[in-house]
PDB file of C-alpha atoms and ligand atoms in Angstrom:
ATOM      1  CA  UNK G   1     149.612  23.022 331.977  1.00 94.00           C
ATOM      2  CA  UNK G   2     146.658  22.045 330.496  1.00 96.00           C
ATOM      3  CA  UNK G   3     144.958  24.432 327.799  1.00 98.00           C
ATOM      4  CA  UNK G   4     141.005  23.735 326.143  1.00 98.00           C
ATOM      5  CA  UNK G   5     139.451  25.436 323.343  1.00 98.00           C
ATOM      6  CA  UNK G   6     135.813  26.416 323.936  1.00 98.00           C
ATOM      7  CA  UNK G   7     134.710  25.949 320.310  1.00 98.00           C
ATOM      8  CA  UNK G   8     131.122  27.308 318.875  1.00 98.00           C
ATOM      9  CA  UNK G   9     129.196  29.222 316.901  1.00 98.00           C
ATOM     10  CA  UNK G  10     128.473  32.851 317.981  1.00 98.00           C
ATOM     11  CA  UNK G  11     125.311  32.566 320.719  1.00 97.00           C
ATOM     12  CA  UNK G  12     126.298  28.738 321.125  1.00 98.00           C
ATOM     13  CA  UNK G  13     127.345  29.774 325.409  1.00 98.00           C
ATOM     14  CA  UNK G  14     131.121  29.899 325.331  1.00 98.00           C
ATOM     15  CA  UNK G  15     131.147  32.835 327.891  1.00 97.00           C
ATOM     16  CA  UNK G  16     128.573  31.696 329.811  1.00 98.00           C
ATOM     17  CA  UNK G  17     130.396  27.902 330.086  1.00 98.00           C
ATOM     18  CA  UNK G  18     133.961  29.994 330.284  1.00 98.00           C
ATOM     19  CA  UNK G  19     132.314  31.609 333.621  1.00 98.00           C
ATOM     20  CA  UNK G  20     132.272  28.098 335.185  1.00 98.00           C
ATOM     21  CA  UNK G  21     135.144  26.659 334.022  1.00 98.00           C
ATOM     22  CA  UNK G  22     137.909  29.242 334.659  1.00 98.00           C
ATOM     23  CA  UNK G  23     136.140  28.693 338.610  1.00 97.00           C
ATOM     24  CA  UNK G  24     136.236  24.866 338.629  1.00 98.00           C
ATOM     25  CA  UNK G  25     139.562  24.508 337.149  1.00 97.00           C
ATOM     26  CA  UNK G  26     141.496  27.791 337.589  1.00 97.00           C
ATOM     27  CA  UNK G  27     142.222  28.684 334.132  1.00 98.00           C
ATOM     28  CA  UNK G  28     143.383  31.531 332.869  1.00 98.00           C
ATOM     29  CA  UNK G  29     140.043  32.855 330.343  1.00 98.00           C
ATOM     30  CA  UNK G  30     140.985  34.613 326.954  1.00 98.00           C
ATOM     31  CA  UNK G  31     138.286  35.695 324.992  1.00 98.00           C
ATOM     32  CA  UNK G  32     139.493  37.408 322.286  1.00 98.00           C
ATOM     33  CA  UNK G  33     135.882  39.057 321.864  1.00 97.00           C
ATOM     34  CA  UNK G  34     135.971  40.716 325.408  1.00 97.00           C
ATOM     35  CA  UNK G  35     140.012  41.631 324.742  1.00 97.00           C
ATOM     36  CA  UNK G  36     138.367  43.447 321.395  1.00 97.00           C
ATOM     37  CA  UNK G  37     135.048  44.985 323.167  1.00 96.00           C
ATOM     38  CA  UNK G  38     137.453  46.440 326.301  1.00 96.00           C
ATOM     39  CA  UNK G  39     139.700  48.222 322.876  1.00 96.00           C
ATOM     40  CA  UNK G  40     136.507  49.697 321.876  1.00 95.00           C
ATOM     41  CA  UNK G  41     134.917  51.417 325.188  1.00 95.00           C
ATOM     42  CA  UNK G  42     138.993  52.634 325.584  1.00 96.00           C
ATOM     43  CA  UNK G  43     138.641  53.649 322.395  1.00 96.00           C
ATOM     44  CA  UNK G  44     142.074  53.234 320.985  1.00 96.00           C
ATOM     45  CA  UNK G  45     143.369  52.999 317.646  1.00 95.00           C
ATOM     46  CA  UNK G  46     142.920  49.082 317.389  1.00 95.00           C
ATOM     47  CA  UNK G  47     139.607  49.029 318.914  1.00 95.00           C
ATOM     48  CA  UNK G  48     138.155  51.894 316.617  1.00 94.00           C
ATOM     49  CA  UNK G  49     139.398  49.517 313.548  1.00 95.00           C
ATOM     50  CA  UNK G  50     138.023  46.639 315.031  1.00 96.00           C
ATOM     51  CA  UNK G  51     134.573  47.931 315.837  1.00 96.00           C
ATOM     52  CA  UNK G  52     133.357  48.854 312.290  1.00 96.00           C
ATOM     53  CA  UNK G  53     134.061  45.305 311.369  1.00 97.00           C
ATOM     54  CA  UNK G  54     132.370  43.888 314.508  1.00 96.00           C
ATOM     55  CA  UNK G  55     129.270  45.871 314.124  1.00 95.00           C
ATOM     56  CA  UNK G  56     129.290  44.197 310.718  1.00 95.00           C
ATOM     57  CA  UNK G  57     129.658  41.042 312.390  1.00 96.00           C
ATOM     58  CA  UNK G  58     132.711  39.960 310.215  1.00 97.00           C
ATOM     59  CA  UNK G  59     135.872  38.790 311.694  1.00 98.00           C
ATOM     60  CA  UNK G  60     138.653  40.942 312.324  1.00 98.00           C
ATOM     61  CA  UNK G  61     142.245  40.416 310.852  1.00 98.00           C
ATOM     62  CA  UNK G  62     144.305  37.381 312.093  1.00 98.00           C
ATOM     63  CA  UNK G  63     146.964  39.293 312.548  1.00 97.00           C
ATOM     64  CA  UNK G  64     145.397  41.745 315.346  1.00 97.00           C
ATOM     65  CA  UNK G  65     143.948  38.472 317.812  1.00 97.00           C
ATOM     66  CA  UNK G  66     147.190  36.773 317.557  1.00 98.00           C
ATOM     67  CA  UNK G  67     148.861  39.979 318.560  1.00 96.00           C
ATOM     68  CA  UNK G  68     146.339  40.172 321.288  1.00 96.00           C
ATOM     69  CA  UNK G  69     146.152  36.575 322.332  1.00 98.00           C
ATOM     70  CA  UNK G  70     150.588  36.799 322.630  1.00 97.00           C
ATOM     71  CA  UNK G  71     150.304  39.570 324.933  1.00 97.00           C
ATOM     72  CA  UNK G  72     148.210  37.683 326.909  1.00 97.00           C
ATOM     73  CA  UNK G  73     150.069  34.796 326.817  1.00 97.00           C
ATOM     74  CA  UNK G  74     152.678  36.360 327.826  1.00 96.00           C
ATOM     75  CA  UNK G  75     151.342  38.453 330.407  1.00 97.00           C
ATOM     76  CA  UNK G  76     150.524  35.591 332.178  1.00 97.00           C
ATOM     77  CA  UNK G  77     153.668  33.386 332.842  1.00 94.00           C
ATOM     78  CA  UNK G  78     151.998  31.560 336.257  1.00 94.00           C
ATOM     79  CA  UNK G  79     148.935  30.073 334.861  1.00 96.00           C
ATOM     80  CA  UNK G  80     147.998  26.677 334.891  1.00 96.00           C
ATOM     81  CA  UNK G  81     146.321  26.843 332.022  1.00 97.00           C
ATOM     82  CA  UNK G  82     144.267  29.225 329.404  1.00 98.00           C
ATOM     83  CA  UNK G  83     140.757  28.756 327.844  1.00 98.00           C
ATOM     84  CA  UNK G  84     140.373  30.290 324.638  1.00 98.00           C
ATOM     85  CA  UNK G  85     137.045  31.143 324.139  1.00 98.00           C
ATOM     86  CA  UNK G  86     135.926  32.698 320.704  1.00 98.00           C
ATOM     87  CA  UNK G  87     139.969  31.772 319.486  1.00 98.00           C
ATOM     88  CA  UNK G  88     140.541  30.355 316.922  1.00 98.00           C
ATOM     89  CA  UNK G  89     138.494  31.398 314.318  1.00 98.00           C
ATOM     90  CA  UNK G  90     140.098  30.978 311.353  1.00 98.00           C
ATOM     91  CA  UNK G  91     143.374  28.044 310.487  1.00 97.00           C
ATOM     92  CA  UNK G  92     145.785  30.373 310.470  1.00 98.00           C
ATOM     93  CA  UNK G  93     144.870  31.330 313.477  1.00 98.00           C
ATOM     94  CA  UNK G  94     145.020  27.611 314.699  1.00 98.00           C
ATOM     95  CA  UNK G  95     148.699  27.310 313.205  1.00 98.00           C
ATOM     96  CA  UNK G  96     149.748  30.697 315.196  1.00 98.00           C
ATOM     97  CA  UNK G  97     148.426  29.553 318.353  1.00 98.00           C
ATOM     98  CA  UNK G  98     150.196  26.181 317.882  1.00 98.00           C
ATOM     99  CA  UNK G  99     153.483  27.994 317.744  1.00 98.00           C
ATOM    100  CA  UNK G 100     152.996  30.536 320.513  1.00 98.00           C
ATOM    101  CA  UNK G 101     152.283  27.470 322.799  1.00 98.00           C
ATOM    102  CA  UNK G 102     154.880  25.334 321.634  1.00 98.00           C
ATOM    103  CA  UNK G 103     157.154  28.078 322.458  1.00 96.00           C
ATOM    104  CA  UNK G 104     156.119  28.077 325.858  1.00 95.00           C
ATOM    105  CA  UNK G 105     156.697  23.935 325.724  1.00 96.00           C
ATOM    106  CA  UNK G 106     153.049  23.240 326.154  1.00 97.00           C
ATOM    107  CA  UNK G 107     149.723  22.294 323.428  1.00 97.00           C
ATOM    108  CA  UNK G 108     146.047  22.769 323.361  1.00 98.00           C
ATOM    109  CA  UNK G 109     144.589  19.398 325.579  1.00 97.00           C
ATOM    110  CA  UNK G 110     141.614  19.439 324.314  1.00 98.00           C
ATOM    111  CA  UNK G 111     138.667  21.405 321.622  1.00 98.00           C
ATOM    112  CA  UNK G 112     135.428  21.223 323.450  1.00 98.00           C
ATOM    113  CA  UNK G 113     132.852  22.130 320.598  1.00 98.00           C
ATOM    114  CA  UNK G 114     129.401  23.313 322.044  1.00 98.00           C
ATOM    115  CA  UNK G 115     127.103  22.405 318.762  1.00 98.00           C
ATOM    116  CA  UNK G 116     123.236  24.770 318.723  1.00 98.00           C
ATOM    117  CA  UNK G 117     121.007  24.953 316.222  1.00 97.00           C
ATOM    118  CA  UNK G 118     121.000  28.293 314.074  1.00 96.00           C
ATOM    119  CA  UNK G 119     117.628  29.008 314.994  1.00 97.00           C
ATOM    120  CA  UNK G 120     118.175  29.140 318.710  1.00 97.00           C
ATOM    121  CA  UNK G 121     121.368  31.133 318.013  1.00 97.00           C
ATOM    122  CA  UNK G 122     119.042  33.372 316.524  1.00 96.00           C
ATOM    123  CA  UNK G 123     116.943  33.483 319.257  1.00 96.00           C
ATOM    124  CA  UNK G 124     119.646  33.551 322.273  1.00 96.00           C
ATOM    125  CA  UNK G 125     121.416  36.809 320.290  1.00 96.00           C
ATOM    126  CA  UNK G 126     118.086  38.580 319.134  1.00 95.00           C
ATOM    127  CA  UNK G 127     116.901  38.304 323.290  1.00 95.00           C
ATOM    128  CA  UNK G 128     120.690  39.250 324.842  1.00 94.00           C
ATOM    129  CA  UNK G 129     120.412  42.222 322.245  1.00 93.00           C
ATOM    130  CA  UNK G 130     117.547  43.140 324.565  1.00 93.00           C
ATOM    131  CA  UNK G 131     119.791  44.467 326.817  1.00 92.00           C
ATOM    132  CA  UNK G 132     123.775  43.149 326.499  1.00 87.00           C
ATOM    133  CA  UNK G 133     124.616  46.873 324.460  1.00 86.00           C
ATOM    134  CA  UNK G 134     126.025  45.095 321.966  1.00 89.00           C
ATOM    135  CA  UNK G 135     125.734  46.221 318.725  1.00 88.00           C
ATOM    136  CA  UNK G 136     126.061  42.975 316.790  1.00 92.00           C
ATOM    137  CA  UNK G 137     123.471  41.726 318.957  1.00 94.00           C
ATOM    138  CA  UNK G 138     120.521  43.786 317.962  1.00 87.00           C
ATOM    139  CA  UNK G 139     119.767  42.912 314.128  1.00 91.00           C
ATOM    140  CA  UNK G 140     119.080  39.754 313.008  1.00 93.00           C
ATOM    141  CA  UNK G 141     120.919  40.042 309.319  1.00 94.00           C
ATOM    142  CA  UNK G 142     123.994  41.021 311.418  1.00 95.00           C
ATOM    143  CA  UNK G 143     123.836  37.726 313.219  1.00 96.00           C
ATOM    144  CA  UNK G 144     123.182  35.752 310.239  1.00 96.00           C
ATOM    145  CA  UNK G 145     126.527  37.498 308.986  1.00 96.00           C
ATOM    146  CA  UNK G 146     128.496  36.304 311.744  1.00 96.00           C
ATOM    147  CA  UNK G 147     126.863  32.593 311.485  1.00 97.00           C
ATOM    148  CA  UNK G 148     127.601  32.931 307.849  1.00 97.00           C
ATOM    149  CA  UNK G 149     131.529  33.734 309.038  1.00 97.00           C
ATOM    150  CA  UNK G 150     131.738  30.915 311.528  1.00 98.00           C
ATOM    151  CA  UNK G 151     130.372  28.487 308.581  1.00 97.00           C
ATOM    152  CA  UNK G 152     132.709  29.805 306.381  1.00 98.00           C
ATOM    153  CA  UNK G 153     136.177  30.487 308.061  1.00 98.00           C
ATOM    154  CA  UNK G 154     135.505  28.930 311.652  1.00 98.00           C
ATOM    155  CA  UNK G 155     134.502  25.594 311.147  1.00 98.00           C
ATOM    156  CA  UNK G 156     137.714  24.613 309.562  1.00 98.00           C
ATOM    157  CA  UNK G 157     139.438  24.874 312.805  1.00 98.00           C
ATOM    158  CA  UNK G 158     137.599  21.857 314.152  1.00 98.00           C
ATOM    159  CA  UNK G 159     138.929  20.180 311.255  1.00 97.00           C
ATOM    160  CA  UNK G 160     142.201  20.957 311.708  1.00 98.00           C
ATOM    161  CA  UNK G 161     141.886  20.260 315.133  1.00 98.00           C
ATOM    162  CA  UNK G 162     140.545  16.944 314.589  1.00 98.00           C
ATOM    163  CA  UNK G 163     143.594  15.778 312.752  1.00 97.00           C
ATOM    164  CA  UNK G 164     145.395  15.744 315.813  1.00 95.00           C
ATOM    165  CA  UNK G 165     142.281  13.659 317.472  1.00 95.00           C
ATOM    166  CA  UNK G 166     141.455  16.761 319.730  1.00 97.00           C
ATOM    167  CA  UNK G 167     138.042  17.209 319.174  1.00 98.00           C
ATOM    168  CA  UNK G 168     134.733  16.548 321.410  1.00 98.00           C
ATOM    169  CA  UNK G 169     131.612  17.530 319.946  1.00 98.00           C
ATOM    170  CA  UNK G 170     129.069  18.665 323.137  1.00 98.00           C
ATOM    171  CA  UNK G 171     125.173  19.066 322.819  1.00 98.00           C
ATOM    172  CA  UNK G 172     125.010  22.551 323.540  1.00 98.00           C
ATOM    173  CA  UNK G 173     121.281  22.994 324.229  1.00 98.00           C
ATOM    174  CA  UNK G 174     119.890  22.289 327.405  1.00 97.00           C
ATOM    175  CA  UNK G 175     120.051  23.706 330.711  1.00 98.00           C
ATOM    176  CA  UNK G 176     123.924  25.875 331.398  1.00 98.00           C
ATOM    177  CA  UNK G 177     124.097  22.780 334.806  1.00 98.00           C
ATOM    178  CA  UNK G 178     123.865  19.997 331.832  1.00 98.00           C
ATOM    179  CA  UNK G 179     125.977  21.079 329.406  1.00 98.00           C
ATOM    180  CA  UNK G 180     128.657  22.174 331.995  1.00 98.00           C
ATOM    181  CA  UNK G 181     128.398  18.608 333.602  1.00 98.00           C
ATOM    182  CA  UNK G 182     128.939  17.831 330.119  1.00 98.00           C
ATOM    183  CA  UNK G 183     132.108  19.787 329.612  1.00 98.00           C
ATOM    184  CA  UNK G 184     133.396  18.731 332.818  1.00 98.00           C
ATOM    185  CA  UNK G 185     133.110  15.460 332.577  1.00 97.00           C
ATOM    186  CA  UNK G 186     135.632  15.292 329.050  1.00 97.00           C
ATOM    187  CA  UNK G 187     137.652  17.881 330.758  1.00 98.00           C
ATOM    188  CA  UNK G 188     138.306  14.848 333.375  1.00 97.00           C
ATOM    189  CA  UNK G 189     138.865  12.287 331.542  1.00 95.00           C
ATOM    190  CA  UNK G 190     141.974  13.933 330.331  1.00 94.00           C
ATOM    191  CA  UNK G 191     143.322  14.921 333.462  1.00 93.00           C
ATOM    192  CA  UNK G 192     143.112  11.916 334.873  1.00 90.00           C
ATOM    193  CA  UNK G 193     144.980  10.284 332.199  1.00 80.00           C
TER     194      UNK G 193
HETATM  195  P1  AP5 B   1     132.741  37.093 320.352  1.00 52.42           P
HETATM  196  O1  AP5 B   1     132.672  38.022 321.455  1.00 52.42           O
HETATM  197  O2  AP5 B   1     133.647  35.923 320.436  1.00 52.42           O
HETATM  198  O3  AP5 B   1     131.267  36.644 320.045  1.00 52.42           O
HETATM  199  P2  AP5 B   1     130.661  35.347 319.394  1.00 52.42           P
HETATM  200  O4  AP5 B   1     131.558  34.217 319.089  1.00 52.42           O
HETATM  201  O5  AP5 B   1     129.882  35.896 318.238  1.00 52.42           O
HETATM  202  O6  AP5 B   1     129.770  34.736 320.449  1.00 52.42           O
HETATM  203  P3  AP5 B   1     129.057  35.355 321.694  1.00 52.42           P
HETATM  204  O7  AP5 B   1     130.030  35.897 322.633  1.00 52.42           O
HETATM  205  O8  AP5 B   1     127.982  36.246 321.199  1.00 52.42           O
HETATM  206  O9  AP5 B   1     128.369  34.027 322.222  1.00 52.42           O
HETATM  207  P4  AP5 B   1     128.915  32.928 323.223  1.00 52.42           P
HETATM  208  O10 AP5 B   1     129.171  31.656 322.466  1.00 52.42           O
HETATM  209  O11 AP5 B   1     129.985  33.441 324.101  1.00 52.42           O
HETATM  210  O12 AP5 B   1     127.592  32.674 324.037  1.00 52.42           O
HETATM  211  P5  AP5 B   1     127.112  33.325 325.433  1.00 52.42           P
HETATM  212  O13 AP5 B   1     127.601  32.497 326.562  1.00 52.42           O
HETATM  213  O14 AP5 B   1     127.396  34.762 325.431  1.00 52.42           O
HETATM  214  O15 AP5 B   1     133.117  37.879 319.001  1.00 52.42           O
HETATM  215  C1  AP5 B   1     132.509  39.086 318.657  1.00 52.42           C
HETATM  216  C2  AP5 B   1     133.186  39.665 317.427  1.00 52.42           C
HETATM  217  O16 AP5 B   1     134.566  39.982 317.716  1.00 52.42           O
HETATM  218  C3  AP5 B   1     133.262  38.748 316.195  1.00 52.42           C
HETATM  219  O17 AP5 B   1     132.088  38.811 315.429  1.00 52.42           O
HETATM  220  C4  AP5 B   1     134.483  39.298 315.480  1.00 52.42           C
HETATM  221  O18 AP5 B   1     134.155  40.481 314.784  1.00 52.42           O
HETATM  222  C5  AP5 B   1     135.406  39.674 316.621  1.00 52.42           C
HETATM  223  N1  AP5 B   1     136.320  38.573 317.009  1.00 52.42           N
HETATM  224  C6  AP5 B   1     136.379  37.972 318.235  1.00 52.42           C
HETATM  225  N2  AP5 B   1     137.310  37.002 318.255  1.00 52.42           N
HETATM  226  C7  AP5 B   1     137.854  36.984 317.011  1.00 52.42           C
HETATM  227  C8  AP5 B   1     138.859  36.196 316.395  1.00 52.42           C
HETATM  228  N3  AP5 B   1     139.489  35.210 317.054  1.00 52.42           N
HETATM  229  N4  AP5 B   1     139.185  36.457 315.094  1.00 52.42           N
HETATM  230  C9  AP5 B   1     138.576  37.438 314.415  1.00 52.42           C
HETATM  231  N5  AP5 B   1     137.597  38.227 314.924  1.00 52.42           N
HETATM  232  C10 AP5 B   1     137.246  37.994 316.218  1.00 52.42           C
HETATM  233  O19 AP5 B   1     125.549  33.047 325.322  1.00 52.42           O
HETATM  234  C11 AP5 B   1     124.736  33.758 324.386  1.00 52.42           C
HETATM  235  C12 AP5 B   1     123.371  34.002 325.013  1.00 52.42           C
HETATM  236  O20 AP5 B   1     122.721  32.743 325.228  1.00 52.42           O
HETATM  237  C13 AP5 B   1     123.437  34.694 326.379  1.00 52.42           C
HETATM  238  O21 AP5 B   1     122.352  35.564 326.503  1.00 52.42           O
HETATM  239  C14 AP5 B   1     123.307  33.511 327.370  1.00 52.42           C
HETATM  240  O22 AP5 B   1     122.738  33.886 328.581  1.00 52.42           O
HETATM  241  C15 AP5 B   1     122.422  32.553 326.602  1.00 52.42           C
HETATM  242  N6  AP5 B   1     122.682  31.134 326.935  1.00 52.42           N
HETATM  243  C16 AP5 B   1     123.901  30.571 327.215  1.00 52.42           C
HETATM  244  N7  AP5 B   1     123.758  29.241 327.450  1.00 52.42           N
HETATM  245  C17 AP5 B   1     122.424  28.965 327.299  1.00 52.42           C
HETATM  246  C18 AP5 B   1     121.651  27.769 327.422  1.00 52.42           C
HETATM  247  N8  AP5 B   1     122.217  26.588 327.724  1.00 52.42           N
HETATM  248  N9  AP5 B   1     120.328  27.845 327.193  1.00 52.42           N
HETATM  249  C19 AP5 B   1     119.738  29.036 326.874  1.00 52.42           C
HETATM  250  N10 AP5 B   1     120.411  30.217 326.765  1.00 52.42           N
HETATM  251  C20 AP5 B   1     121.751  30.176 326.968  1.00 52.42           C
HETATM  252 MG1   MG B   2     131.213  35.177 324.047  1.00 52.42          MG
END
């Protein structure tokens, strides 16, 4: 098995990348933001909760994606491997997801960290906002809140990933072909080793 974390800042192109690489290497994609977004147009219980913190662009409680992201897990006992896009966001987070893989004897291979500029964050959300229908897309002081949340509880999960020497920072501006060359090219290295 061999499982990657799609690390970035909100707008940075972890879905877009995710697209491509759950194709190429036949991954299993969990994005705990689409998981959340599919709650809300149900409209259950969970997804109402989540929403009014989502349209706030603040993060939801750890408690609710690990719940989510175990489900997953183990709703999918065949794959060769997950990529977590958008999880996770905080170090607890990290820790819980270090368990639930250990249990299932196998370990994150690799963080690949897309790294943009806040400015064209800014400008990628404000112009998908256009017309993606979502909410925290459409007003600029909501997507400085959820920059302000990566800086302030996300980033420490590249630091605790880089204890373990799992990090690769990735230049994440530039045409979706380069930076998924990019991508590919570390993903390699480690399967070949
Ligand atoms: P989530 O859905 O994860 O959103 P996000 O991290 O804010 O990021 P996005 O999905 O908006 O961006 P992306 O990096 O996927 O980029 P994309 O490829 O779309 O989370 C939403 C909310 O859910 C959170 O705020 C939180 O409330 C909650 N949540 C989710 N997970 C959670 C967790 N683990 N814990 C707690 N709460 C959680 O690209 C963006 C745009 O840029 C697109 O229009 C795309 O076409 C364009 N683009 C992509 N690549 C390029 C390129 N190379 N050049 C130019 N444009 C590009
Ligand atoms: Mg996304």
């Amino acid at each position: 098995m061999f499982n990657i974390i799609l690390f970035g800042p909100p707008g940075s192109g972890k879905g877009t990348q995710s697209e491509k690489l759950i194709a190429a290497y036949g991954l299993v994609h969990l994005s705990t933001g689409d998981i959340l977004r599919r709650e809300i147009a149900q409209a259950t219980e969970l997804g109402l909760e989540a929403k009014k913190l989502m349209d706030n662009g603040q993060l939801v409680p750890d408690a609710v994606v690990v719940g989510m992201i175990k489900s997953a897990l183990e709703n999918n006992p065949q794959a060769k491997g997950f990529l977590f896009d958008g999880f996770p966001r905080t170090e607890a987070q990290s820790v819980s997801l270090d368990a639930l893989l250990a249990e299932k004897n196998t370990e994150i291979g690799v963080v690949l960290a897309l790294e943009v500029s806040n400015e064209e964050l800014t400008k990628r959300l404000l112009n998908r906002g256009l017309t993606s229908g979502r909410s925290d897309d459409t007003n600029e002081s909501i997507i400085k809140n959820r920059i302000v949340e990566y800086q302030t509880k996300t980033t420490v999960v590249a630091n605790y990933y880089s204890k373990f020497d799992k990090v690769v920072n990735i230049k994440g501006e530039g045409s979706v072909e380069e930076i998924f060359s990019a991508l590919c090219s570390e993903i390699d290295k480690r399967l070949s080793n």
